Every structure is written in C-alpha cells, then in structure tokens.
PDB file of C-alpha atoms and ligand atoms in Angstrom:
ATOM      1  CA  MET A1433      -2.277  -6.297  29.529  1.00  0.00           C
ATOM      2  CA  GLN A1434      -4.779  -6.984  26.719  1.00  0.00           C
ATOM      3  CA  LEU A1435      -4.822  -6.099  22.848  1.00  0.00           C
ATOM      4  CA  SER A1436      -7.231  -3.327  22.384  1.00  0.00           C
ATOM      5  CA  THR A1437      -8.585  -5.254  19.326  1.00  0.00           C
ATOM      6  CA  LYS A1438     -10.421  -8.323  18.759  1.00  0.00           C
ATOM      7  CA  HIS A1439      -9.004  -8.997  15.273  1.00  0.00           C
ATOM      8  CA  LEU A1440      -5.668  -8.406  13.614  1.00  0.00           C
ATOM      9  CA  LEU A1441      -6.768  -7.071  10.276  1.00  0.00           C
ATOM     10  CA  GLY A1442      -3.673  -4.551   9.578  1.00  0.00           C
ATOM     11  CA  ILE A1443      -1.443  -2.072  11.273  1.00  0.00           C
ATOM     12  CA  LYS A1444      -3.277   0.916  10.077  1.00  0.00           C
ATOM     13  CA  ASP A1445      -5.723   1.092  12.818  1.00  0.00           C
ATOM     14  CA  LEU A1446      -3.419  -0.809  15.561  1.00  0.00           C
ATOM     15  CA  PRO A1447      -2.115   1.317  18.294  1.00  0.00           C
ATOM     16  CA  ALA A1448       1.541   1.681  19.309  1.00  0.00           C
ATOM     17  CA  VAL A1449       0.685  -0.006  22.667  1.00  0.00           C
ATOM     18  CA  ASP A1450      -0.819  -2.985  20.899  1.00  0.00           C
ATOM     19  CA  ILE A1451       2.382  -3.271  18.980  1.00  0.00           C
ATOM     20  CA  SER A1452       4.721  -2.912  21.719  1.00  0.00           C
ATOM     21  CA  LEU A1453       2.906  -5.659  23.576  1.00  0.00           C
ATOM     22  CA  ILE A1454       2.801  -7.949  20.537  1.00  0.00           C
ATOM     23  CA  LEU A1455       6.589  -7.670  20.595  1.00  0.00           C
ATOM     24  CA  SER A1456       7.252  -7.841  23.878  1.00  0.00           C
ATOM     25  CA  THR A1457       4.934 -11.235  24.077  1.00  0.00           C
ATOM     26  CA  ALA A1458       7.026 -12.443  21.002  1.00  0.00           C
ATOM     27  CA  ALA A1459      10.155 -12.219  22.953  1.00  0.00           C
ATOM     28  CA  GLN A1460       8.793 -14.411  25.666  1.00  0.00           C
ATOM     29  CA  PHE A1461       7.862 -16.975  23.062  1.00  0.00           C
ATOM     30  CA  LYS A1462      11.201 -16.785  21.262  1.00  0.00           C
ATOM     31  CA  GLU A1463      12.637 -17.711  24.648  1.00  0.00           C
ATOM     32  CA  VAL A1464      10.197 -20.770  24.663  1.00  0.00           C
ATOM     33  CA  LEU A1465      11.316 -21.808  21.190  1.00  0.00           C
ATOM     34  CA  GLN A1466      14.961 -22.101  22.266  1.00  0.00           C
ATOM     35  CA  ARG A1467      14.235 -24.723  24.848  1.00  0.00           C
ATOM     36  CA  PRO A1468      14.355 -28.455  23.825  1.00  0.00           C
ATOM     37  CA  ILE A1469      10.719 -28.689  24.494  1.00  0.00           C
ATOM     38  CA  LYS A1470       9.180 -25.863  22.405  1.00  0.00           C
ATOM     39  CA  LYS A1471       5.559 -26.607  23.042  1.00  0.00           C
ATOM     40  CA  VAL A1472       3.353 -24.666  25.489  1.00  0.00           C
ATOM     41  CA  PRO A1473      -0.355 -25.436  26.431  1.00  0.00           C
ATOM     42  CA  SER A1474      -1.767 -21.908  25.877  1.00  0.00           C
ATOM     43  CA  LEU A1475      -4.222 -22.685  23.196  1.00  0.00           C
ATOM     44  CA  ARG A1476      -4.919 -26.103  24.064  1.00  0.00           C
ATOM     45  CA  ASP A1477      -8.558 -27.231  23.029  1.00  0.00           C
ATOM     46  CA  LEU A1478      -8.853 -24.261  20.806  1.00  0.00           C
ATOM     47  CA  THR A1479      -9.146 -24.863  17.001  1.00  0.00           C
ATOM     48  CA  VAL A1480      -7.686 -22.586  14.269  1.00  0.00           C
ATOM     49  CA  VAL A1481      -8.312 -22.735  10.868  1.00  0.00           C
ATOM     50  CA  ASN A1482      -5.657 -21.492   8.175  1.00  0.00           C
ATOM     51  CA  LEU A1483      -7.685 -20.129   5.158  1.00  0.00           C
ATOM     52  CA  PHE A1484      -5.316 -19.876   2.140  1.00  0.00           C
ATOM     53  CA  TYR A1485      -6.855 -18.509  -0.835  1.00  0.00           C
ATOM     54  CA  GLU A1486      -3.457 -17.597  -2.364  1.00  0.00           C
ATOM     55  CA  ASN A1487      -0.174 -19.294  -2.611  1.00  0.00           C
ATOM     56  CA  SER A1488       2.099 -19.177   0.521  1.00  0.00           C
ATOM     57  CA  THR A1489       5.117 -20.956   1.851  1.00  0.00           C
ATOM     58  CA  ARG A1490       6.604 -19.295   4.925  1.00  0.00           C
ATOM     59  CA  THR A1491       3.607 -17.638   6.255  1.00  0.00           C
ATOM     60  CA  ARG A1492       1.262 -20.706   5.920  1.00  0.00           C
ATOM     61  CA  ILE A1493       4.018 -22.819   7.523  1.00  0.00           C
ATOM     62  CA  SER A1494       4.639 -20.217  10.040  1.00  0.00           C
ATOM     63  CA  PHE A1495       1.372 -19.807  11.584  1.00  0.00           C
ATOM     64  CA  GLU A1496       0.665 -23.748  11.410  1.00  0.00           C
ATOM     65  CA  LEU A1497       3.787 -24.115  13.656  1.00  0.00           C
ATOM     66  CA  ALA A1498       2.886 -21.355  15.940  1.00  0.00           C
ATOM     67  CA  GLU A1499      -0.516 -22.816  16.414  1.00  0.00           C
ATOM     68  CA  LYS A1500       1.222 -26.351  17.045  1.00  0.00           C
ATOM     69  CA  ARG A1501       3.655 -24.628  19.481  1.00  0.00           C
ATOM     70  CA  LEU A1502       0.943 -23.389  21.384  1.00  0.00           C
ATOM     71  CA  SER A1503      -0.953 -26.750  21.415  1.00  0.00           C
ATOM     72  CA  ALA A1504      -4.014 -25.512  19.468  1.00  0.00           C
ATOM     73  CA  ASP A1505      -5.809 -27.796  17.026  1.00  0.00           C
ATOM     74  CA  THR A1506      -5.095 -26.779  13.540  1.00  0.00           C
ATOM     75  CA  ILE A1507      -6.913 -27.351  10.161  1.00  0.00           C
ATOM     76  CA  ASN A1508      -5.694 -26.035   6.719  1.00  0.00           C
ATOM     77  CA  PHE A1509      -7.812 -24.851   3.999  1.00  0.00           C
ATOM     78  CA  ALA A1510      -6.381 -24.169   0.504  1.00  0.00           C
ATOM     79  CA  ALA A1511      -8.700 -22.752  -2.075  1.00  0.00           C
ATOM     80  CA  SER A1512      -7.556 -25.050  -4.829  1.00  0.00           C
ATOM     81  CA  GLY A1513      -9.128 -28.352  -4.237  1.00  0.00           C
ATOM     82  CA  SER A1514     -11.963 -26.973  -2.445  1.00  0.00           C
ATOM     83  CA  SER A1515     -15.562 -26.117  -3.027  1.00  0.00           C
ATOM     84  CA  VAL A1516     -14.516 -22.401  -3.806  1.00  0.00           C
ATOM     85  CA  SER A1517     -14.509 -24.016  -7.352  1.00  0.00           C
ATOM     86  CA  LYS A1518     -18.027 -25.025  -7.109  1.00  0.00           C
ATOM     87  CA  GLY A1519     -19.181 -21.558  -6.494  1.00  0.00           C
ATOM     88  CA  GLU A1520     -19.320 -21.233  -2.830  1.00  0.00           C
ATOM     89  CA  THR A1521     -18.954 -17.711  -1.456  1.00  0.00           C
ATOM     90  CA  LEU A1522     -16.181 -16.971   1.133  1.00  0.00           C
ATOM     91  CA  LEU A1523     -18.813 -16.149   3.943  1.00  0.00           C
ATOM     92  CA  ASP A1524     -20.572 -19.668   3.289  1.00  0.00           C
ATOM     93  CA  THR A1525     -17.061 -21.236   3.163  1.00  0.00           C
ATOM     94  CA  VAL A1526     -16.180 -19.698   6.578  1.00  0.00           C
ATOM     95  CA  ASN A1527     -19.664 -20.206   8.225  1.00  0.00           C
ATOM     96  CA  ASN A1528     -19.386 -23.814   7.264  1.00  0.00           C
ATOM     97  CA  ILE A1529     -15.898 -24.299   8.896  1.00  0.00           C
ATOM     98  CA  LEU A1530     -17.009 -22.197  11.921  1.00  0.00           C
ATOM     99  CA  SER A1531     -20.085 -24.492  12.547  1.00  0.00           C
ATOM    100  CA  MET A1532     -17.686 -27.237  13.170  1.00  0.00           C
ATOM    101  CA  LYS A1533     -16.436 -25.353  16.130  1.00  0.00           C
ATOM    102  CA  VAL A1534     -13.471 -23.556  14.953  1.00  0.00           C
ATOM    103  CA  ASP A1535     -12.326 -20.801  17.133  1.00  0.00           C
ATOM    104  CA  MET A1536      -9.727 -18.484  15.214  1.00  0.00           C
ATOM    105  CA  VAL A1537      -9.426 -17.753  11.473  1.00  0.00           C
ATOM    106  CA  VAL A1538      -6.101 -16.884   9.693  1.00  0.00           C
ATOM    107  CA  MET A1539      -6.709 -15.783   6.059  1.00  0.00           C
ATOM    108  CA  ARG A1540      -4.612 -14.954   3.131  1.00  0.00           C
ATOM    109  CA  HIS A1541      -6.922 -13.684   0.188  1.00  0.00           C
ATOM    110  CA  SER A1542      -5.893 -12.024  -3.196  1.00  0.00           C
ATOM    111  CA  ALA A1543      -8.702  -9.665  -2.558  1.00  0.00           C
ATOM    112  CA  SER A1544      -7.739  -6.505  -0.499  1.00  0.00           C
ATOM    113  CA  GLY A1545     -10.175  -6.262   2.370  1.00  0.00           C
ATOM    114  CA  ALA A1546     -11.487  -9.691   2.314  1.00  0.00           C
ATOM    115  CA  PRO A1547     -10.577 -10.253   6.138  1.00  0.00           C
ATOM    116  CA  HIS A1548     -12.141  -6.733   6.672  1.00  0.00           C
ATOM    117  CA  PHE A1549     -15.307  -8.164   5.137  1.00  0.00           C
ATOM    118  CA  LEU A1550     -15.255 -11.396   7.402  1.00  0.00           C
ATOM    119  CA  ALA A1551     -14.345  -9.377  10.521  1.00  0.00           C
ATOM    120  CA  ARG A1552     -17.596  -7.481   9.960  1.00  0.00           C
ATOM    121  CA  HIS A1553     -19.831 -10.628   9.484  1.00  0.00           C
ATOM    122  CA  LEU A1554     -18.220 -12.447  12.086  1.00  0.00           C
ATOM    123  CA  PRO A1555     -17.574  -9.820  14.857  1.00  0.00           C
ATOM    124  CA  GLU A1556     -17.259 -12.806  17.516  1.00  0.00           C
ATOM    125  CA  THR A1557     -14.614 -14.740  15.834  1.00  0.00           C
ATOM    126  CA  ALA A1558     -10.949 -13.450  15.903  1.00  0.00           C
ATOM    127  CA  ILE A1559      -9.769 -13.090  12.335  1.00  0.00           C
ATOM    128  CA  ILE A1560      -6.061 -12.644  11.562  1.00  0.00           C
ATOM    129  CA  ASN A1561      -5.057 -11.205   7.998  1.00  0.00           C
ATOM    130  CA  ALA A1562      -2.191 -13.231   6.621  1.00  0.00           C
ATOM    131  CA  GLY A1563      -2.075 -10.840   3.629  1.00  0.00           C
ATOM    132  CA  ASP A1564      -4.982  -9.390   1.769  1.00  0.00           C
ATOM    133  CA  GLY A1565      -4.190  -8.429  -1.847  1.00  0.00           C
ATOM    134  CA  ILE A1566      -2.063  -5.368  -2.347  1.00  0.00           C
ATOM    135  CA  ASN A1567      -3.367  -3.987   1.130  1.00  0.00           C
ATOM    136  CA  GLU A1568      -1.780  -5.065   4.334  1.00  0.00           C
ATOM    137  CA  HIS A1569       0.394  -8.162   5.719  1.00  0.00           C
ATOM    138  CA  PRO A1570       0.384  -7.231   9.617  1.00  0.00           C
ATOM    139  CA  THR A1571       2.188 -10.208  10.658  1.00  0.00           C
ATOM    140  CA  GLN A1572       5.088  -9.601   8.340  1.00  0.00           C
ATOM    141  CA  ALA A1573       5.221  -6.047   9.507  1.00  0.00           C
ATOM    142  CA  LEU A1574       5.485  -7.417  13.007  1.00  0.00           C
ATOM    143  CA  LEU A1575       8.120  -9.820  12.513  1.00  0.00           C
ATOM    144  CA  ASP A1576      10.256  -7.262  10.564  1.00  0.00           C
ATOM    145  CA  ALA A1577       9.929  -4.968  13.458  1.00  0.00           C
ATOM    146  CA  PHE A1578      10.811  -7.600  15.940  1.00  0.00           C
ATOM    147  CA  SER A1579      13.877  -8.520  13.850  1.00  0.00           C
ATOM    148  CA  ILE A1580      15.241  -4.893  13.542  1.00  0.00           C
ATOM    149  CA  LYS A1581      14.703  -4.486  17.268  1.00  0.00           C
ATOM    150  CA  GLU A1582      16.470  -7.808  17.811  1.00  0.00           C
ATOM    151  CA  LYS A1583      19.460  -6.655  15.619  1.00  0.00           C
ATOM    152  CA  LEU A1584      19.773  -2.915  16.317  1.00  0.00           C
ATOM    153  CA  GLY A1585      18.111  -2.723  20.230  1.00  0.00           C
ATOM    154  CA  SER A1586      15.361  -0.425  19.147  1.00  0.00           C
ATOM    155  CA  LEU A1587      12.988   1.072  16.245  1.00  0.00           C
ATOM    156  CA  GLU A1588      12.824   4.593  17.449  1.00  0.00           C
ATOM    157  CA  GLY A1589      15.005   6.719  15.163  1.00  0.00           C
ATOM    158  CA  LYS A1590      16.224   4.009  12.978  1.00  0.00           C
ATOM    159  CA  LYS A1591      16.044   5.003   9.246  1.00  0.00           C
ATOM    160  CA  VAL A1592      14.535   2.038   7.107  1.00  0.00           C
ATOM    161  CA  VAL A1593      14.487   2.055   3.434  1.00  0.00           C
ATOM    162  CA  LEU A1594      11.784  -0.158   1.649  1.00  0.00           C
ATOM    163  CA  ILE A1595      13.138  -1.043  -1.775  1.00  0.00           C
ATOM    164  CA  GLY A1596      11.259  -1.870  -5.135  1.00  0.00           C
ATOM    165  CA  ASP A1597       7.649  -2.664  -5.994  1.00  0.00           C
ATOM    166  CA  ILE A1598       6.034  -0.527  -3.273  1.00  0.00           C
ATOM    167  CA  MET A1599       2.859   0.033  -5.415  1.00  0.00           C
ATOM    168  CA  HIS A1600       2.026  -3.678  -5.403  1.00  0.00           C
ATOM    169  CA  SER A1601       3.393  -4.639  -1.775  1.00  0.00           C
ATOM    170  CA  ARG A1602       1.246  -5.315   1.131  1.00  0.00           C
ATOM    171  CA  VAL A1603       4.464  -5.778   3.107  1.00  0.00           C
ATOM    172  CA  ALA A1604       5.468  -2.245   2.408  1.00  0.00           C
ATOM    173  CA  LEU A1605       2.266  -0.568   3.527  1.00  0.00           C
ATOM    174  CA  SER A1606       2.092  -2.613   6.769  1.00  0.00           C
ATOM    175  CA  ASN A1607       5.835  -1.694   7.455  1.00  0.00           C
ATOM    176  CA  ILE A1608       5.285   2.053   6.869  1.00  0.00           C
ATOM    177  CA  TYR A1609       2.310   2.273   8.934  1.00  0.00           C
ATOM    178  CA  LEU A1610       4.242   0.182  11.685  1.00  0.00           C
ATOM    179  CA  LEU A1611       7.546   1.912  11.435  1.00  0.00           C
ATOM    180  CA  LYS A1612       6.283   5.386  11.652  1.00  0.00           C
ATOM    181  CA  LYS A1613       3.964   4.654  14.695  1.00  0.00           C
ATOM    182  CA  MET A1614       7.153   3.074  16.494  1.00  0.00           C
ATOM    183  CA  GLY A1615       9.390   6.159  15.620  1.00  0.00           C
ATOM    184  CA  ALA A1616      11.440   5.041  12.875  1.00  0.00           C
ATOM    185  CA  GLU A1617      12.066   6.955   9.663  1.00  0.00           C
ATOM    186  CA  VAL A1618      10.913   5.463   6.409  1.00  0.00           C
ATOM    187  CA  MET A1619      12.189   6.013   2.892  1.00  0.00           C
ATOM    188  CA  LEU A1620      10.680   4.309  -0.316  1.00  0.00           C
ATOM    189  CA  ALA A1621      13.092   3.733  -2.944  1.00  0.00           C
ATOM    190  CA  GLY A1622      12.693   2.228  -6.634  1.00  0.00           C
ATOM    191  CA  PRO A1623      11.741   3.223  -9.957  1.00  0.00           C
ATOM    192  CA  PRO A1624       9.012   5.950 -10.419  1.00  0.00           C
ATOM    193  CA  THR A1625       6.508   3.739 -11.999  1.00  0.00           C
ATOM    194  CA  LEU A1626       6.420   1.389  -8.718  1.00  0.00           C
ATOM    195  CA  ILE A1627       6.049   3.995  -6.214  1.00  0.00           C
ATOM    196  CA  PRO A1628       2.485   5.587  -6.040  1.00  0.00           C
ATOM    197  CA  ILE A1629       2.900   9.383  -6.728  1.00  0.00           C
ATOM    198  CA  HIS A1630       1.016  10.717  -3.569  1.00  0.00           C
ATOM    199  CA  VAL A1631       2.441   8.316  -0.988  1.00  0.00           C
ATOM    200  CA  LYS A1632       5.125  10.993   0.335  1.00  0.00           C
ATOM    201  CA  ALA A1633       2.304  13.450   1.400  1.00  0.00           C
ATOM    202  CA  ALA A1634      -0.406  10.647   2.474  1.00  0.00           C
ATOM    203  CA  LEU A1635       2.152   8.633   4.624  1.00  0.00           C
ATOM    204  CA  ASP A1636       4.672  11.186   5.417  1.00  0.00           C
ATOM    205  CA  VAL A1637       7.689   9.024   4.074  1.00  0.00           C
ATOM    206  CA  GLU A1638      10.833   9.749   1.734  1.00  0.00           C
ATOM    207  CA  VAL A1639      11.191   8.793  -1.691  1.00  0.00           C
ATOM    208  CA  ALA A1640      14.154   8.203  -3.543  1.00  0.00           C
ATOM    209  CA  TYR A1641      14.578   7.068  -7.187  1.00  0.00           C
ATOM    210  CA  ASP A1642      18.372   6.662  -6.718  1.00  0.00           C
ATOM    211  CA  LEU A1643      19.164   3.355  -4.842  1.00  0.00           C
ATOM    212  CA  LYS A1644      22.773   4.512  -4.186  1.00  0.00           C
ATOM    213  CA  LYS A1645      21.429   7.448  -2.235  1.00  0.00           C
ATOM    214  CA  ALA A1646      18.850   5.588  -0.545  1.00  0.00           C
ATOM    215  CA  LEU A1647      21.362   3.058   0.703  1.00  0.00           C
ATOM    216  CA  GLN A1648      23.746   5.891   1.897  1.00  0.00           C
ATOM    217  CA  TRP A1649      20.828   7.163   4.015  1.00  0.00           C
ATOM    218  CA  CYS A1650      19.676   3.985   5.956  1.00  0.00           C
ATOM    219  CA  ASP A1651      20.338   1.567   8.620  1.00  0.00           C
ATOM    220  CA  VAL A1652      18.149  -1.058   7.350  1.00  0.00           C
ATOM    221  CA  ALA A1653      17.366  -2.026   3.766  1.00  0.00           C
ATOM    222  CA  ASN A1654      14.045  -4.019   3.214  1.00  0.00           C
ATOM    223  CA  VAL A1655      14.300  -5.379  -0.444  1.00  0.00           C
ATOM    224  CA  LEU A1656      10.718  -6.419  -1.860  1.00  0.00           C
ATOM    225  CA  ARG A1657      10.054  -8.927  -4.489  1.00  0.00           C
ATOM    226  CA  ILE A1658       8.709  -7.469  -7.880  1.00  0.00           C
ATOM    227  CA  GLN A1659       5.288  -8.814  -7.868  1.00  0.00           C
ATOM    228  CA  LEU A1660       4.730  -9.586 -11.472  1.00  0.00           C
ATOM    229  CA  GLU A1661       1.466 -11.413 -10.723  1.00  0.00           C
ATOM    230  CA  ARG A1662      -0.188  -8.284  -9.777  1.00  0.00           C
ATOM    231  CA  GLN A1663       1.257  -6.080 -12.579  1.00  0.00           C
ATOM    232  CA  ASN A1664      -1.170  -5.975 -15.515  1.00  0.00           C
ATOM    233  CA  GLN A1665       0.977  -3.384 -17.561  1.00  0.00           C
ATOM    234  CA  VAL A1666       4.614  -2.701 -18.367  1.00  0.00           C
ATOM    235  CA  LEU A1667       6.083  -0.684 -15.517  1.00  0.00           C
ATOM    236  CA  PHE A1668       9.860  -1.340 -16.352  1.00  0.00           C
ATOM    237  CA  SER A1669      11.579  -2.606 -19.319  1.00  0.00           C
ATOM    238  CA  SER A1670      13.060  -5.863 -18.295  1.00  0.00           C
ATOM    239  CA  LEU A1671      14.074  -7.863 -15.203  1.00  0.00           C
ATOM    240  CA  ARG A1672      17.653  -7.471 -16.142  1.00  0.00           C
ATOM    241  CA  GLU A1673      17.568  -3.637 -16.265  1.00  0.00           C
ATOM    242  CA  TYR A1674      15.574  -3.320 -13.138  1.00  0.00           C
ATOM    243  CA  ASN A1675      18.439  -5.476 -11.802  1.00  0.00           C
ATOM    244  CA  LEU A1676      21.121  -2.984 -13.296  1.00  0.00           C
ATOM    245  CA  ALA A1677      19.255  -0.071 -11.495  1.00  0.00           C
ATOM    246  CA  TYR A1678      17.527  -1.187  -8.348  1.00  0.00           C
ATOM    247  CA  GLY A1679      19.080  -4.734  -7.484  1.00  0.00           C
ATOM    248  CA  VAL A1680      20.864  -4.593  -4.318  1.00  0.00           C
ATOM    249  CA  SER A1681      24.590  -5.926  -5.038  1.00  0.00           C
ATOM    250  CA  ARG A1682      27.565  -6.658  -3.052  1.00  0.00           C
ATOM    251  CA  LYS A1683      29.506  -4.196  -5.221  1.00  0.00           C
ATOM    252  CA  LEU A1684      26.987  -1.295  -4.610  1.00  0.00           C
ATOM    253  CA  LEU A1685      26.986  -2.040  -0.920  1.00  0.00           C
ATOM    254  CA  ASP A1686      30.943  -2.252  -0.820  1.00  0.00           C
ATOM    255  CA  SER A1687      30.839   1.293  -2.488  1.00  0.00           C
ATOM    256  CA  ILE A1688      29.015   2.699   0.350  1.00  0.00           C
ATOM    257  CA  GLY A1689      31.323   1.315   2.945  1.00  0.00           C
ATOM    258  CA  LYS A1690      29.033   1.309   6.009  1.00  0.00           C
ATOM    259  CA  GLU A1691      27.132  -1.707   7.627  1.00  0.00           C
ATOM    260  CA  ILE A1692      23.435  -1.957   6.396  1.00  0.00           C
ATOM    261  CA  VAL A1693      21.181  -4.605   7.946  1.00  0.00           C
ATOM    262  CA  ILE A1694      19.709  -6.439   4.780  1.00  0.00           C
ATOM    263  CA  MET A1695      16.095  -7.871   4.998  1.00  0.00           C
ATOM    264  CA  HIS A1696      13.725  -9.459   2.441  1.00  0.00           C
ATOM    265  CA  PRO A1697      10.105 -10.873   3.302  1.00  0.00           C
ATOM    266  CA  GLY A1698      10.665 -13.707   0.941  1.00  0.00           C
ATOM    267  CA  PRO A1699      10.247 -15.339  -1.668  1.00  0.00           C
ATOM    268  CA  ILE A1700      13.621 -14.081  -2.963  1.00  0.00           C
ATOM    269  CA  ASN A1701      14.125 -13.851  -6.781  1.00  0.00           C
ATOM    270  CA  ARG A1702      18.140 -14.092  -6.850  1.00  0.00           C
ATOM    271  CA  GLY A1703      19.516 -11.810  -9.317  1.00  0.00           C
ATOM    272  CA  VAL A1704      16.506  -9.413  -9.669  1.00  0.00           C
ATOM    273  CA  GLU A1705      15.949  -7.418  -6.841  1.00  0.00           C
ATOM    274  CA  ILE A1706      18.967  -9.015  -4.712  1.00  0.00           C
ATOM    275  CA  ASP A1707      21.941 -10.754  -5.621  1.00  0.00           C
ATOM    276  CA  SER A1708      22.967 -14.067  -3.888  1.00  0.00           C
ATOM    277  CA  ASP A1709      26.102 -12.773  -2.121  1.00  0.00           C
ATOM    278  CA  VAL A1710      23.808  -9.966  -0.604  1.00  0.00           C
ATOM    279  CA  ALA A1711      21.034 -12.242   0.393  1.00  0.00           C
ATOM    280  CA  ASP A1712      23.283 -14.897   1.915  1.00  0.00           C
ATOM    281  CA  GLY A1713      25.944 -12.338   3.063  1.00  0.00           C
ATOM    282  CA  ARG A1714      27.159 -11.280   6.460  1.00  0.00           C
ATOM    283  CA  ASP A1715      24.484  -8.218   7.013  1.00  0.00           C
ATOM    284  CA  SER A1716      21.508 -10.185   5.795  1.00  0.00           C
ATOM    285  CA  ILE A1717      19.055 -11.218   8.738  1.00  0.00           C
ATOM    286  CA  ILE A1718      16.723 -12.974   6.073  1.00  0.00           C
ATOM    287  CA  LEU A1719      16.530 -16.104   7.712  1.00  0.00           C
ATOM    288  CA  GLN A1720      16.189 -14.748  11.234  1.00  0.00           C
ATOM    289  CA  GLN A1721      13.096 -12.846   9.986  1.00  0.00           C
ATOM    290  CA  VAL A1722      11.600 -16.341   9.186  1.00  0.00           C
ATOM    291  CA  GLU A1723      12.647 -17.893  12.706  1.00  0.00           C
ATOM    292  CA  ASN A1724      11.018 -14.862  14.412  1.00  0.00           C
ATOM    293  CA  GLY A1725       7.828 -15.225  12.356  1.00  0.00           C
ATOM    294  CA  VAL A1726       6.914 -17.947  14.419  1.00  0.00           C
ATOM    295  CA  ALA A1727       7.454 -16.305  17.830  1.00  0.00           C
ATOM    296  CA  VAL A1728       5.507 -13.263  16.446  1.00  0.00           C
ATOM    297  CA  ARG A1729       2.511 -15.285  15.353  1.00  0.00           C
ATOM    298  CA  MET A1730       2.429 -17.202  18.428  1.00  0.00           C
ATOM    299  CA  ALA A1731       2.072 -13.744  20.293  1.00  0.00           C
ATOM    300  CA  VAL A1732      -0.841 -12.451  17.985  1.00  0.00           C
ATOM    301  CA  LEU A1733      -2.599 -15.898  18.398  1.00  0.00           C
ATOM    302  CA  TYR A1734      -2.237 -15.907  22.031  1.00  0.00           C
ATOM    303  CA  LEU A1735      -3.239 -12.441  22.724  1.00  0.00           C
ATOM    304  CA  LEU A1736      -6.163 -12.712  20.478  1.00  0.00           C
ATOM    305  CA  SER A1737      -7.467 -16.021  21.724  1.00  0.00           C
ATOM    306  CA  GLY A1738      -8.965 -14.531  24.999  1.00  0.00           C
ATOM    307  CA  ARG A1739      -6.840 -17.217  26.822  1.00  0.00           C
ATOM    308  CA  LYS A1740      -4.347 -14.513  28.300  1.00  0.00           C
ATOM    309  CA  GLY A1741      -4.034 -15.258  32.166  1.00  0.00           C
ATOM    310  CA  ASP A1742      -5.702 -18.719  31.695  1.00  0.00           C
ATOM    311  CA  SER A1743      -2.655 -20.612  31.669  1.00  0.00           C
TER     312      SER A1743
HETATM  313  C1  NCD B 685       5.102 -11.697   0.616  1.00  0.00           C
HETATM  314  C2  NCD B 685       3.766 -11.724   0.561  1.00  0.00           C
HETATM  315  O1  NCD B 685       2.912 -12.707   0.275  1.00  0.00           O
HETATM  316  O2  NCD B 685       3.007 -10.654   0.729  1.00  0.00           O
HETATM  317  N1  NCD B 685       5.672 -12.833   1.206  1.00  0.00           N
HETATM  318  C3  NCD B 685       5.365 -13.249   2.577  1.00  0.00           C
HETATM  319  O3  NCD B 685       4.418 -13.347   3.138  1.00  0.00           O
HETATM  320  N2  NCD B 685       6.762 -13.466   3.165  1.00  0.00           N
HETATM  321  C4  NCD B 685       5.813 -10.956  -0.229  1.00  0.00           C
HETATM  322  C5  NCD B 685       5.862 -11.494  -1.782  1.00  0.00           C
HETATM  323  O4  NCD B 685       4.979 -12.200  -2.003  1.00  0.00           O
HETATM  324  O5  NCD B 685       6.945 -10.928  -2.477  1.00  0.00           O
END
C-alpha cells in the first residue's frame, strides 16, 4: 500500500487509511528498533535535510535518529547561524539546499503554513511538517495515537482530553483531527481564555472548563504546555494560579480514583501544567511517546520516500 499524499503537511487532509498505514508501518519499525542492530537500508543513498527555523529538542533529534536508522544521509540546518539573518528568503534557502541533490525536507517553522508554501513551490520534493506555528504538528499526533493504541489496544471509542493552551497549540489541532478521524472522542479542557470559542462547533469536540469533570470523563489525558512565547496578551493571572486551577496533580488524580493514561508532548513545565509525581508516575507514558516518535517518523519518511518495495 502507498500513501495517497506526496507530502505530510498536516492531519487535516490526511485520510484515515493513510493514518492506519503509517501506524502499522511504525509498529514494524518499532520491532526493528528493539533489535541489537537497529539500522535498516531502506533510505540508503537518499539525503534528508532537517530545516529547523524554531527551537526543538525531541522532534529534531527524533527525525535525525529516524533518518539514520533508515540509512539516509542527513544534514541539519538551524536558522540561527545561517544566511537567514542576511535576508535570504525561505524559498531561496531551500532551493539552494535542494540544488545540492537533497531528496526530502523536514521543516519546523514559526509561521503557520510555511511547509504548505514550500510544497506549492516544490511539488516534486517530499516535505514533512515538523510543526508550523500554531497550525499543525502531524508527526506528534501520529506518535501520540501510536502510543495510545499501544497502551489501550485501539483508538476507536477512547475518550481523550487535551488540557491547557489549546489556542496556541499545534499539537492540539493535529491531535483533534487525528483522533476524530480514527473514532476517538475528544474533549478540550482549560481556561476559557485559552480555548477558541468556536472550536466546539467547528471541530465537533466537547469543551470543559472544570478540569476535574474532564478527568472523570476521560481514558487519556494529554497535557499541554502553556505556550508563553506565542502569547502577546495576558490570558490568565499567573502560572501559580494556572497550576491551582488546571495543573494535573497527584491529589486531583487520586480524588478521581480511576486509571487515566497521562501524556505530554514535551517540553514539560513541572509544577505548572503537570506536577512531577504525575509526570514521573505510574500512569505516565511520556517517555514511551518519545521512544515511539522515532518509529513513527521512520514510517513517515519511508512511506514518503518512494522507496517502498525497493528494499
Ligand atoms: C511541541 C511543539 O513544539 O509543538 N513539542 C514537541 O514538538 N514535542 C509542544 C510545545 O512546544 O509545547
């Protein structure tokens, strides 16, 4: 089977069959990653550039590792220290890199729509969105879905609450699209100032402003960081107050008395959206998410490389 798309720009337009294919391919790569020799030759002689115009730890390392495990040649580009500061446009930068015979582009950018713009201008080069502004982060949603499936067996009928800064979170939007397509139920929880008002009708999700009620409802809680770097106005009084009303604490979870799978895309702000004893606790799968990210990105790179069936 092949993906129906040439690029991975978002989950919004990705059909459910493509999502299923990526998740099942990732399961095979996860098996490869358990072996003593974790490398396969699938992308040998292909070159991938990781273009990161915005800070990243997990996603950048995860993509690079996925490329190396697939035997691709990789080059890393960070906007700081590059000719971007000399006034070069995004398209010029990418065209220059591609002229050196680079085959695939992984890109993170602070402007929503930047990878879509590249894909319009470079239709023949596979472009993978590693997070664009406040729009989408498709590989994060795919690895989140993989991790839920691994823990609970399926996505169908599962109740997932996304907690916190929904308004500025590309992880939230990609998760909402993906979970709805795969038959899960989605609730958003957080302060009214951080949840766009039309989201309920536009995306067919539930909204709760009471964290305890949301936790009582869900099987899985995916906790999001407050994206302070994207907020140019005061949307809540203080981080301390946010923690009191919307921080996921052990005490709160114990008062509910049922098992809830705890997730977080990282980076965690301990003591703000999540307390340490929850992040490091028995129900947390935060580090499994990171582990699964490599297998999921291997699957995406492999399926978009056009190498399927070659090796
Ligand atoms: C997220 C991101 O960059 O969108 N992190 C990630 O990729 N794992 C979430 C965040 O920055 O809070």
